Coordinates of C-alpha atoms in Angstrom, one line a residue:
X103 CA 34.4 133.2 92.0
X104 CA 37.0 135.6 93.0
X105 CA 37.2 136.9 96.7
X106 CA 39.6 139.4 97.5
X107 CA 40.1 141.4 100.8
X108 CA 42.6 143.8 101.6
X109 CA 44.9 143.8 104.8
X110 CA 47.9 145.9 105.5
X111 CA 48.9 146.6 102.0
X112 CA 48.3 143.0 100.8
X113 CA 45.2 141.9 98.5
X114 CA 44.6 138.2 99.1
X115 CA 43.2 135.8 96.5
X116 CA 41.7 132.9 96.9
X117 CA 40.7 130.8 93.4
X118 CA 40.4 127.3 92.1
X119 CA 43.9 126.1 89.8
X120 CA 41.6 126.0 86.8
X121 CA 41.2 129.9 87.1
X122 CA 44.6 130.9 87.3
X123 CA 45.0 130.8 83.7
X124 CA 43.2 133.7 83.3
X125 CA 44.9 135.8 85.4
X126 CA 48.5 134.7 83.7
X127 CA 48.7 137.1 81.5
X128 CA 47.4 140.8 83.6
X129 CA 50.0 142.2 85.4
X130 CA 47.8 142.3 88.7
X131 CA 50.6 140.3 90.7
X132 CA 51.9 143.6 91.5
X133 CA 51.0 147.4 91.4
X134 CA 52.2 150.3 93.5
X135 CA 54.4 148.3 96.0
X136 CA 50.8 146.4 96.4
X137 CA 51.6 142.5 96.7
X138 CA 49.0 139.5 95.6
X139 CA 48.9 136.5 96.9
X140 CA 46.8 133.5 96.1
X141 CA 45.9 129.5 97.1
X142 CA 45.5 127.4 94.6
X143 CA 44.6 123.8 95.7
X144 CA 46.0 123.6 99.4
X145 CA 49.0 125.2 98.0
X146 CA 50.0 128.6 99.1
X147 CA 52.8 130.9 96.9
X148 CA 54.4 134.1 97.5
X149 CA 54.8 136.1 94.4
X150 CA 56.1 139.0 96.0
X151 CA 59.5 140.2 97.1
X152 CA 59.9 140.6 101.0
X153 CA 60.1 144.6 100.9
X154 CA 56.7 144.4 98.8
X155 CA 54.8 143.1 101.8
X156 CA 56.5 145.8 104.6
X157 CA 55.1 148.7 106.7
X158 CA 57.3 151.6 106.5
X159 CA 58.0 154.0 109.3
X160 CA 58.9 157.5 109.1
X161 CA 60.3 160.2 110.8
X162 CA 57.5 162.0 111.9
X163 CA 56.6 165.7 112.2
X164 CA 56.3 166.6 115.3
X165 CA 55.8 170.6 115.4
X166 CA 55.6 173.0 112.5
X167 CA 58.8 174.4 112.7
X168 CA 60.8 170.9 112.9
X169 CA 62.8 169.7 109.6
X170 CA 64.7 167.3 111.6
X171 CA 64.6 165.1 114.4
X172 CA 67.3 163.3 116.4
X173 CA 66.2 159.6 117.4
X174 CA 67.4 159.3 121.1
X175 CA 66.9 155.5 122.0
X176 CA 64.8 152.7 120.7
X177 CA 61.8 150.9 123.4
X178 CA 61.8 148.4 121.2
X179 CA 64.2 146.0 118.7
X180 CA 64.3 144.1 116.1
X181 CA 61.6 141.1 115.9
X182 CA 59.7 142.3 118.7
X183 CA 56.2 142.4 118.2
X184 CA 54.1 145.7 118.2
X185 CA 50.7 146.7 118.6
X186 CA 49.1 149.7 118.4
X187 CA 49.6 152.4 121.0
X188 CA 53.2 150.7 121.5
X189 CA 56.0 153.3 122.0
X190 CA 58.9 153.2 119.5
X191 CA 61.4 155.2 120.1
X192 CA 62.0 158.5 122.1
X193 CA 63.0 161.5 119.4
X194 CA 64.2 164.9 119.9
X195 CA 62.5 168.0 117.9
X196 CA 63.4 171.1 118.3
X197 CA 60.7 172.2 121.0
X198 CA 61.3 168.8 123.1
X199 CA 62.1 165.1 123.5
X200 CA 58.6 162.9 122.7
X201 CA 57.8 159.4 122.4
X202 CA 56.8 158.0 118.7
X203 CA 53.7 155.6 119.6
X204 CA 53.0 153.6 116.2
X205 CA 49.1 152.4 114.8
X206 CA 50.6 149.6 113.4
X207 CA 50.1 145.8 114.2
X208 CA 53.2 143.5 113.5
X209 CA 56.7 142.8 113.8
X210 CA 59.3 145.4 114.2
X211 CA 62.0 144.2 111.3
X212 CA 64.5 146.2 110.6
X213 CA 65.8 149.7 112.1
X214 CA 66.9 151.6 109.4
X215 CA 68.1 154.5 111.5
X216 CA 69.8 153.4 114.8
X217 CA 69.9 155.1 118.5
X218 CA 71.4 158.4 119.0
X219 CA 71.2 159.6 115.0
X220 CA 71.4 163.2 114.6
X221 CA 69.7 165.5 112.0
X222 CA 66.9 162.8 110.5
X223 CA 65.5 164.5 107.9
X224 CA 61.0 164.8 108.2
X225 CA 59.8 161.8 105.9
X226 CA 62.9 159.7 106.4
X227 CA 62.3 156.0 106.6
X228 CA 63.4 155.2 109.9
X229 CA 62.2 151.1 110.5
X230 CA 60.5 148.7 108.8
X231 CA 57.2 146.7 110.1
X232 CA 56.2 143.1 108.4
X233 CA 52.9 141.0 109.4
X234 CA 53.4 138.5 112.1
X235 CA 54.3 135.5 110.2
X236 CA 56.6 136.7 107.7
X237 CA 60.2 136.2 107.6
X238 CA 61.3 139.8 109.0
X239 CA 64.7 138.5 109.5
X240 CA 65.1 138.8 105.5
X241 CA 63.2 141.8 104.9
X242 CA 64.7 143.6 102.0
X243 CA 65.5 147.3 102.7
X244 CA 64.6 149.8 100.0
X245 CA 67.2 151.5 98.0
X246 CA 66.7 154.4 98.7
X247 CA 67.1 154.1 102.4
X248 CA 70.3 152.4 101.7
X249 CA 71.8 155.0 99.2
X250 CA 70.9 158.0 102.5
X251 CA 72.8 156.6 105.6
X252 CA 71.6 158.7 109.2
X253 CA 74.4 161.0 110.4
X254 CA 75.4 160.1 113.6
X255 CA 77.2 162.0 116.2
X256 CA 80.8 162.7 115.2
X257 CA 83.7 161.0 116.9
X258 CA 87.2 161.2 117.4
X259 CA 88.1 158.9 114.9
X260 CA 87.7 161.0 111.2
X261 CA 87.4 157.7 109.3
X262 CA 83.3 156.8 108.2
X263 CA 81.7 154.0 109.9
X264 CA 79.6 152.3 106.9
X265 CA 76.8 150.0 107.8
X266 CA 76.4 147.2 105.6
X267 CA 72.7 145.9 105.2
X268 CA 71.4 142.9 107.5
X269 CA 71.3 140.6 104.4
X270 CA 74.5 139.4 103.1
X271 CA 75.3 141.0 99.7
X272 CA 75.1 138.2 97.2
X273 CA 77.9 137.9 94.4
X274 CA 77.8 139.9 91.1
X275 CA 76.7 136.6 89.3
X276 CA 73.8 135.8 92.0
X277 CA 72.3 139.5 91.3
X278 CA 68.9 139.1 91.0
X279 CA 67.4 140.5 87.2
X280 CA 65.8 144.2 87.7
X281 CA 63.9 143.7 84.2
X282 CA 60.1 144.8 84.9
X283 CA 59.2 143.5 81.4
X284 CA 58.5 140.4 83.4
X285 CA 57.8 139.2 86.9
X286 CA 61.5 137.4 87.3
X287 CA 62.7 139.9 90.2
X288 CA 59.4 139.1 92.0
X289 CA 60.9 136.5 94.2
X290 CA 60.1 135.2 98.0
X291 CA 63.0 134.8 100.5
X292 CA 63.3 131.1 100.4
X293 CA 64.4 131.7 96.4
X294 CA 66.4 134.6 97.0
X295 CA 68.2 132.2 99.2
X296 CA 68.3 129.5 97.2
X297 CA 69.7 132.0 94.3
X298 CA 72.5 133.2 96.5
X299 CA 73.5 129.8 98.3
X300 CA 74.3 128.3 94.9
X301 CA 75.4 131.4 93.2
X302 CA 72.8 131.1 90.7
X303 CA 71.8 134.3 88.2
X304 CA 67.9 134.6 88.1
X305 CA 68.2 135.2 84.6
X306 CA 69.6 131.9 83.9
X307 CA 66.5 129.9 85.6
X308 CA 63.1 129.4 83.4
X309 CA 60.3 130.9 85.6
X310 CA 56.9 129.0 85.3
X311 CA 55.3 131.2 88.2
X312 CA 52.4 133.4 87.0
X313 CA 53.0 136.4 84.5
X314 CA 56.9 134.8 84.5
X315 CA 57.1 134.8 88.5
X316 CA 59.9 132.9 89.5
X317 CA 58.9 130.3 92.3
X318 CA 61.2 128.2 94.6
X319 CA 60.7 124.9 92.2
X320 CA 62.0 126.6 89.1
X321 CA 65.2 127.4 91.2
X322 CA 65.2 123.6 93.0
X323 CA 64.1 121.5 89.3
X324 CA 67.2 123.9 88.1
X325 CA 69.8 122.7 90.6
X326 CA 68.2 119.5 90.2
X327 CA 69.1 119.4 86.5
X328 CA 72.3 120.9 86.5
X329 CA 73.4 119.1 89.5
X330 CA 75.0 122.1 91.6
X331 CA 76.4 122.3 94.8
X332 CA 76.1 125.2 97.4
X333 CA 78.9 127.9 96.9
X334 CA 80.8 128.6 99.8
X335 CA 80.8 132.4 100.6
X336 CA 82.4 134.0 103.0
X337 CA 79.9 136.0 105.1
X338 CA 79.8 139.8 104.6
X339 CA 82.0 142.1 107.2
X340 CA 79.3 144.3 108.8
X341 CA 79.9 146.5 111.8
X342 CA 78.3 146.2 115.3
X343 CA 74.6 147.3 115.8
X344 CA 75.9 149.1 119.0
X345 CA 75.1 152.9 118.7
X346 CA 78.1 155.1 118.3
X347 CA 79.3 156.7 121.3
X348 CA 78.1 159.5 122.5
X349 CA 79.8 163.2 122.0
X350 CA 81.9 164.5 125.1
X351 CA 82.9 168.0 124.8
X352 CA 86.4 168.2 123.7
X353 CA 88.9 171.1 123.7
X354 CA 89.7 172.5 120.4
X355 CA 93.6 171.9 119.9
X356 CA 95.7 175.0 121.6
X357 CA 92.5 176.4 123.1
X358 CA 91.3 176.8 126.5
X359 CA 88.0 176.4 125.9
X360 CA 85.7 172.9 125.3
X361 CA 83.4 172.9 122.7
X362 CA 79.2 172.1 123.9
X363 CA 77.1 170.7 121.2
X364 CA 74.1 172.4 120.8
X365 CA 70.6 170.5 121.3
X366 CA 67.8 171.1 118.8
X367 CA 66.3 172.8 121.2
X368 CA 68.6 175.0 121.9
X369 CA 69.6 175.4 118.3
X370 CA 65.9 176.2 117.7
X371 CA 65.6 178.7 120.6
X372 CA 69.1 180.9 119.6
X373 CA 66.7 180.7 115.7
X374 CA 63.6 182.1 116.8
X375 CA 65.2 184.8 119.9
X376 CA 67.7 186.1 116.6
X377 CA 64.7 186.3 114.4
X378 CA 62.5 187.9 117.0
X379 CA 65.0 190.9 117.6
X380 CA 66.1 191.4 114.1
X381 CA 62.5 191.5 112.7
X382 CA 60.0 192.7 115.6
X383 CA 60.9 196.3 116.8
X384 CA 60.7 195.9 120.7
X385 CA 59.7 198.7 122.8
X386 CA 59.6 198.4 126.7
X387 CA 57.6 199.7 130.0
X388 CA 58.2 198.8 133.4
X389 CA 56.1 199.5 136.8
X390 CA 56.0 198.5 140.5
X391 CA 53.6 196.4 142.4
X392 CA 53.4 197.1 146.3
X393 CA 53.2 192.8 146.6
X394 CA 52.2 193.2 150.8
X395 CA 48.6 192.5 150.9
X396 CA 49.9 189.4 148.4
X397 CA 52.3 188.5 150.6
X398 CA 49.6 188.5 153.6
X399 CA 46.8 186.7 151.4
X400 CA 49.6 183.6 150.9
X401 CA 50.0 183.1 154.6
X402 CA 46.8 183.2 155.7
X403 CA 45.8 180.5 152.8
X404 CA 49.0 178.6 153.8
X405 CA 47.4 178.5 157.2
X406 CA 43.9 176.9 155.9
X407 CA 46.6 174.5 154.2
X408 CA 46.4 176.3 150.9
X409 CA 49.5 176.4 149.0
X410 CA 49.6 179.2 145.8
X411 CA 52.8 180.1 144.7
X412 CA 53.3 183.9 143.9
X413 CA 53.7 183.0 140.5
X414 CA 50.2 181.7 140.4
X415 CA 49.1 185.4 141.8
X416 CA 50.9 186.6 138.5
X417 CA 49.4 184.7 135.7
X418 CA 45.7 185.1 137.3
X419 CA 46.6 188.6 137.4
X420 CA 48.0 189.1 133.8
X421 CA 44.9 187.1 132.3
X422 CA 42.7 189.4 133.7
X423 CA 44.7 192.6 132.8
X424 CA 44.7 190.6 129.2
X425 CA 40.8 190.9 129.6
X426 CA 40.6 194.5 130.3
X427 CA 43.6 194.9 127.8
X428 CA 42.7 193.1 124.7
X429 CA 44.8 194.4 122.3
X430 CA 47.4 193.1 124.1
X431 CA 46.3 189.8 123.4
X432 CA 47.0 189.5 120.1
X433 CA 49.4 188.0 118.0
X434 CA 51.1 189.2 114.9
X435 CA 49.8 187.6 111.3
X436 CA 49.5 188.4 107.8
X437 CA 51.3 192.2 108.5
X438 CA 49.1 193.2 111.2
X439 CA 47.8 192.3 114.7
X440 CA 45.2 189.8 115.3
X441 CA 43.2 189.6 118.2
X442 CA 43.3 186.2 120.4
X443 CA 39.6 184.8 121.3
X444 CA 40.9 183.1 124.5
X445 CA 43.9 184.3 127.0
X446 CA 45.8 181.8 126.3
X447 CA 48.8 182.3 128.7
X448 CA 52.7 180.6 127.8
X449 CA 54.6 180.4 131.3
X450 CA 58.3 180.0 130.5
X451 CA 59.7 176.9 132.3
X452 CA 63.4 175.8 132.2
X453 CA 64.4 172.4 131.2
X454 CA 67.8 170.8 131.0
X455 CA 67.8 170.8 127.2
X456 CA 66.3 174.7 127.0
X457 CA 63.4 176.8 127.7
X458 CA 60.2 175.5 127.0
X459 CA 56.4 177.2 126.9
X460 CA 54.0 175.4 128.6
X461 CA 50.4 177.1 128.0
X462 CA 47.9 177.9 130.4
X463 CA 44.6 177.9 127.9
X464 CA 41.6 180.0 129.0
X465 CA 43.8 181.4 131.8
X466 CA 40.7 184.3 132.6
X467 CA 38.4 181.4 133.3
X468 CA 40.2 179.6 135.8
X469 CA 40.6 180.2 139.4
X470 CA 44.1 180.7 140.9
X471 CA 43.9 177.2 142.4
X472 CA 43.0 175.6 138.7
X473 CA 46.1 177.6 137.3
X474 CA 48.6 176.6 139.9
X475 CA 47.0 172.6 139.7
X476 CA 48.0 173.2 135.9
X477 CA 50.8 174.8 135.7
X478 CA 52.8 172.0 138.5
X479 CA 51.4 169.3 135.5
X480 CA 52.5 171.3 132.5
X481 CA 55.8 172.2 134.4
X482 CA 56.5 168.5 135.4
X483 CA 55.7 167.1 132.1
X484 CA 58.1 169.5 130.7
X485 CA 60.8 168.9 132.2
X486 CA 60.6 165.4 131.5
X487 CA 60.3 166.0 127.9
X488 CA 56.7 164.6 127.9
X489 CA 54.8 167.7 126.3
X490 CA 52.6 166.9 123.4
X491 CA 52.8 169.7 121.1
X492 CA 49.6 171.3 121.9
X493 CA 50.6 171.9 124.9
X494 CA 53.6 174.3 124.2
X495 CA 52.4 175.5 120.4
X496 CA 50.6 178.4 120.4
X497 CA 49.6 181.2 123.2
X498 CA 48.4 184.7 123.1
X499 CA 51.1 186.3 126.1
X500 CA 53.9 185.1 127.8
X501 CA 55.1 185.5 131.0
X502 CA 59.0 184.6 131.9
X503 CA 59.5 184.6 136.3
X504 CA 63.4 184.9 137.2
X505 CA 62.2 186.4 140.5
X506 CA 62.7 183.2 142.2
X507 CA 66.7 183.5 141.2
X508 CA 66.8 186.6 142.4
X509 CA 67.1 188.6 139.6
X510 CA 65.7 192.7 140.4
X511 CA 64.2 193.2 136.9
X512 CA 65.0 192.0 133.1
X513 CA 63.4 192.5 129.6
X514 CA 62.5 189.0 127.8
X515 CA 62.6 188.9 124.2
X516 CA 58.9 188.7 122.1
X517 CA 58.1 185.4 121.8
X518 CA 56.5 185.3 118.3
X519 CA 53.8 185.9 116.8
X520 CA 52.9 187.0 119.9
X521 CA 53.0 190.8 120.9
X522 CA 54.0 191.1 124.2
X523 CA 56.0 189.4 126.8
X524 CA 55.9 190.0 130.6
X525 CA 59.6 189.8 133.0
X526 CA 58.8 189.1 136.4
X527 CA 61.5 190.3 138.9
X528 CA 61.9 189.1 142.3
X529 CA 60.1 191.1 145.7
X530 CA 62.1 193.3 147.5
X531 CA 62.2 195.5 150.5
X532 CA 62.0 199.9 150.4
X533 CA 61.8 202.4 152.8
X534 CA 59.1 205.0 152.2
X535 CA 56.9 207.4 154.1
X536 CA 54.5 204.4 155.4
X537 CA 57.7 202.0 156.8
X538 CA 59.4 199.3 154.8
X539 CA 57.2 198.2 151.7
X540 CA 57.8 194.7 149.7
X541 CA 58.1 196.3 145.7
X542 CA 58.7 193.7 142.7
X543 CA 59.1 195.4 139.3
X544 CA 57.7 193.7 136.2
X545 CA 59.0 194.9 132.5
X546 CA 56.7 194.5 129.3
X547 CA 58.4 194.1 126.1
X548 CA 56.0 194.6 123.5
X549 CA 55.6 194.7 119.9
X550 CA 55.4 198.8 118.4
X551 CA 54.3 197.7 115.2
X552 CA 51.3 197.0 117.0
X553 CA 50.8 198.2 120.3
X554 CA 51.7 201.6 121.3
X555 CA 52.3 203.7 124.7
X556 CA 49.1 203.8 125.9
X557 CA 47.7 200.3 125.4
X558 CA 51.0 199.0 127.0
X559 CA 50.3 201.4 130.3
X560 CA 47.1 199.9 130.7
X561 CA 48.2 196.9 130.6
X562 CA 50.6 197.3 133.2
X563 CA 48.2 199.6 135.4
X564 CA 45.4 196.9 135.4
X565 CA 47.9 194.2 136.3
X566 CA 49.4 196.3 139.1
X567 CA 45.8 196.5 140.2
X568 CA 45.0 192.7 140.2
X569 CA 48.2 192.3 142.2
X570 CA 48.0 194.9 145.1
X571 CA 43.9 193.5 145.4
X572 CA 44.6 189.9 145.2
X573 CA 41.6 188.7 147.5
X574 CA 39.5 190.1 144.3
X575 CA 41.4 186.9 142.2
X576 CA 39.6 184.5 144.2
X577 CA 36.1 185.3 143.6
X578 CA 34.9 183.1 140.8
X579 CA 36.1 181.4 137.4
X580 CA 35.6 184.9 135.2
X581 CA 35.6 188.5 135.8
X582 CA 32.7 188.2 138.5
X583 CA 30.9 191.9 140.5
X584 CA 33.7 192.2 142.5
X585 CA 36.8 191.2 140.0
X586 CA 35.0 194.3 138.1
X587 CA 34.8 196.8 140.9
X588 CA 39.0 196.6 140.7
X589 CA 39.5 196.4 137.3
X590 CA 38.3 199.9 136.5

């Protein structure tokens, strides 16, 4: 009786010697990169080739706007051992840096693309996995993987750095037969060895092996009979496994100026902020906010040992302006405006490799203590590179702060699809009729195609409102009696 089970891209087959027989002649010994292995009386046989039995990794998509992905560093190296929810290797997209956690159980055995690669193409193999067990240090490396070298980071020396496989490259006479009329080239590594160690052609051995397999005793019985001796080789060159050195800025010769190279994420921000201008007609409305009674509200919390940053104020404040203002919260999609079902809130935060957009979701539901409690996590996570892509894909409004730097007032760029895009200046002091006042004056930049005049005042009139009532933004999770009696 024939039991088979399947594990990891292997079927295994266990069968009396009698049996075998009939299976001689199928070609079931290998289909689709699948390998079969049986036991036939206490004795067990590999009929595939080492790259047959491996789990290949990928460079992985890791937002919908990446194509390519720089591998930063690897956690982990060649025949360690890797279980699920094990982190890789750290990669660069062009939103952020993120870990790659595999699903996989085995042993990490060969890293195809090394630390600090550049410009890894989406679907590129990247490492290979084998089952713990199997030889990884003689895991065969597809052809394809081969034939595509990574690019790496340029250096100052213009000659190309080739990387020669792991395996030593056997001579022209030890090539092993590519023929698929039979099952020759399906060898294990101990033959493969033994083919190359005595400089022996594959085609030049009788196989006996299932549906022409060749085993390790066709190769031994032949050096047996033909009384060879091992061939000395000398061992391929290869170059260090060290990553290439990193790019320093250099001066361009008889300039006075150093060249910066350009992260993905920066690459991918000056992308989208070109885009957005060329394509999305930008219109603009600005208005002041007496901040006072704000101002006021933040000490005496401070004094109950309450800590909300003014910035808190302001995204409470434009989520329930977004409420009274839907249109507003919309984002642009097939060639027309579609209204957002929850205010979904992206708060601009600035990270050493570029500006990122964390996302406050369901911004109109939480209080102002929730949205600060969030927006400290999303900001910290950020700039540590540690966003998942949920987290920063998406939104239904942003809001970009540079009052904190001092800046008086500034127009942001649309971040699309969205529509509209709020530019928070910092506080300052005016004289007027009443004494000295504390103004700040936000812009909206906002998409004409499909907002106009009048939805954009609103907008701006209802979050001027939130602002100069801001006890109001601490009653309650939603627009509760009293959040109501300001908003109109």
């Amino acid at each position: 009786m024939l039991k088979m089970a399947a594990s990891a891209g292997k079927i295994y087959c266990r069968l009396p010697k009698s049996k075998l027989a009939l299976f001689a002649n199928l070609n079931i010994f290998r289909k689709d990169g699948i390998a079969l292995r049986y036991v036939a009386n206490e004795r067990q046989m590999h009929s595939s080739a080492s790259y047959l039995a491996t789990i290949k990794l990928d460079m992985p998509s890791l937002s919908p706007t990446m194509e390519k992905g720089n591998i930063i560093k690897w956690y982990k190296k060649e025949g360690d051992t890797v279980s699920p929810g094990d982190v890789l290797c750290k990669i660069e997209t062009d939103k952020a840096m993120m870990d790659m956690e595999t699903e996989e159980t085995g042993i990490l055995a060969k890293i195809i693309v090394p630390a600090d690669s550049k410009d890894v193409p989406i679907g590129s193999l990247i490492a290979l996995l084998v089952e713990e067990g199997d030889d990884w240090k003689n895991v065969q490396i597809p052809a394809e993987a081969a034939a595509k070298p990574p690019s790496k980071p340029a250096t100052e020396t213009p000659t190309p750095v080739v990387t020669t496989a792991a395996v030593p490259a056997s001579p022209p006479s030890a090539a092993l037969s590519s023929d698929h009329g039979d099952h020759r080239h399906l060898v294990g590594p101990s033959v493969k060895k033994l083919l190359q160690e005595y400089n022996i052609s594959s085609n030049d051995v009788p196989a006996t092996g299932p549906a022409g397999a060749l085993l390790k005793g066709d190769v031994l019985n032949y050096i047996n009979s033909k009384k060879l001796s091992k061939s000395v080789t000398p061992p391929a060159a290869s170059t260090p496994s060290t990553p290439a050195p990193k790019v320093e800025p250099a001066a361009a010769p008889g300039a006075n100026y150093i060249d910066i190279p350009l992260t993905s994420m920066r690459r991918t921000i000056a992308k989208r902020l070109t885009e957005s201008k060329s394509t999305i007609p930008h219109a603009y409305a600005s208005i002041d906010s007496n901040m006072g009674a704000l101002t006021e509200l933040r000490k005496t919390l401070a004094a109950d040992g309450v800590k909300i940053s003014v910035n808190d104020f302001i995204v409470k404040a434009a989520a329930l302006a977004l409420q009274r203002s839907p249109k507003v919260n919309a984002i642009w999609a097939n060639d027309g405006p579609k209204l957002s079902q929850s205010v979904d809130i992206s708060v601009a935060v600035a990270t050493p490799n570029g500006l990122i957009t964390p996302i406050v979701k369901g911004a109109s539901y939480l209080s102002v203590e929730q949205i600060s409690s969030t927006v400290k996590e999303l900001s910290g996570r950020a700039k540590e590179g540690k966003l998942l892509p949920h987290e920063y894909q998406g939104g239904s409004f942003s809001i970009s702060n540079l009052g904190m730097f001092g800046i008086t007032e500034f127009s942001a760029v649309i971040n699309p699809p969205q529509l509209a895009i709020l530019a928070i200046g910092t506080s300052r002091t005016e004289a007027s009729m009443k004494g000295n006042q504390l103004k700040m004056t936000v812009t909206l930049s906002y998409d004409s195609r499909g907002l106009n005049e009048v939805e954009a005042t609103r907008f701006l009139e209802e979050f001027r409102n939130a602002l100069e009532n801001p006890q109001f933004m601490l009653g309650g999770t939603n627009l509760d009696s009293a959040a109501e009696a300001f908003a109109f």
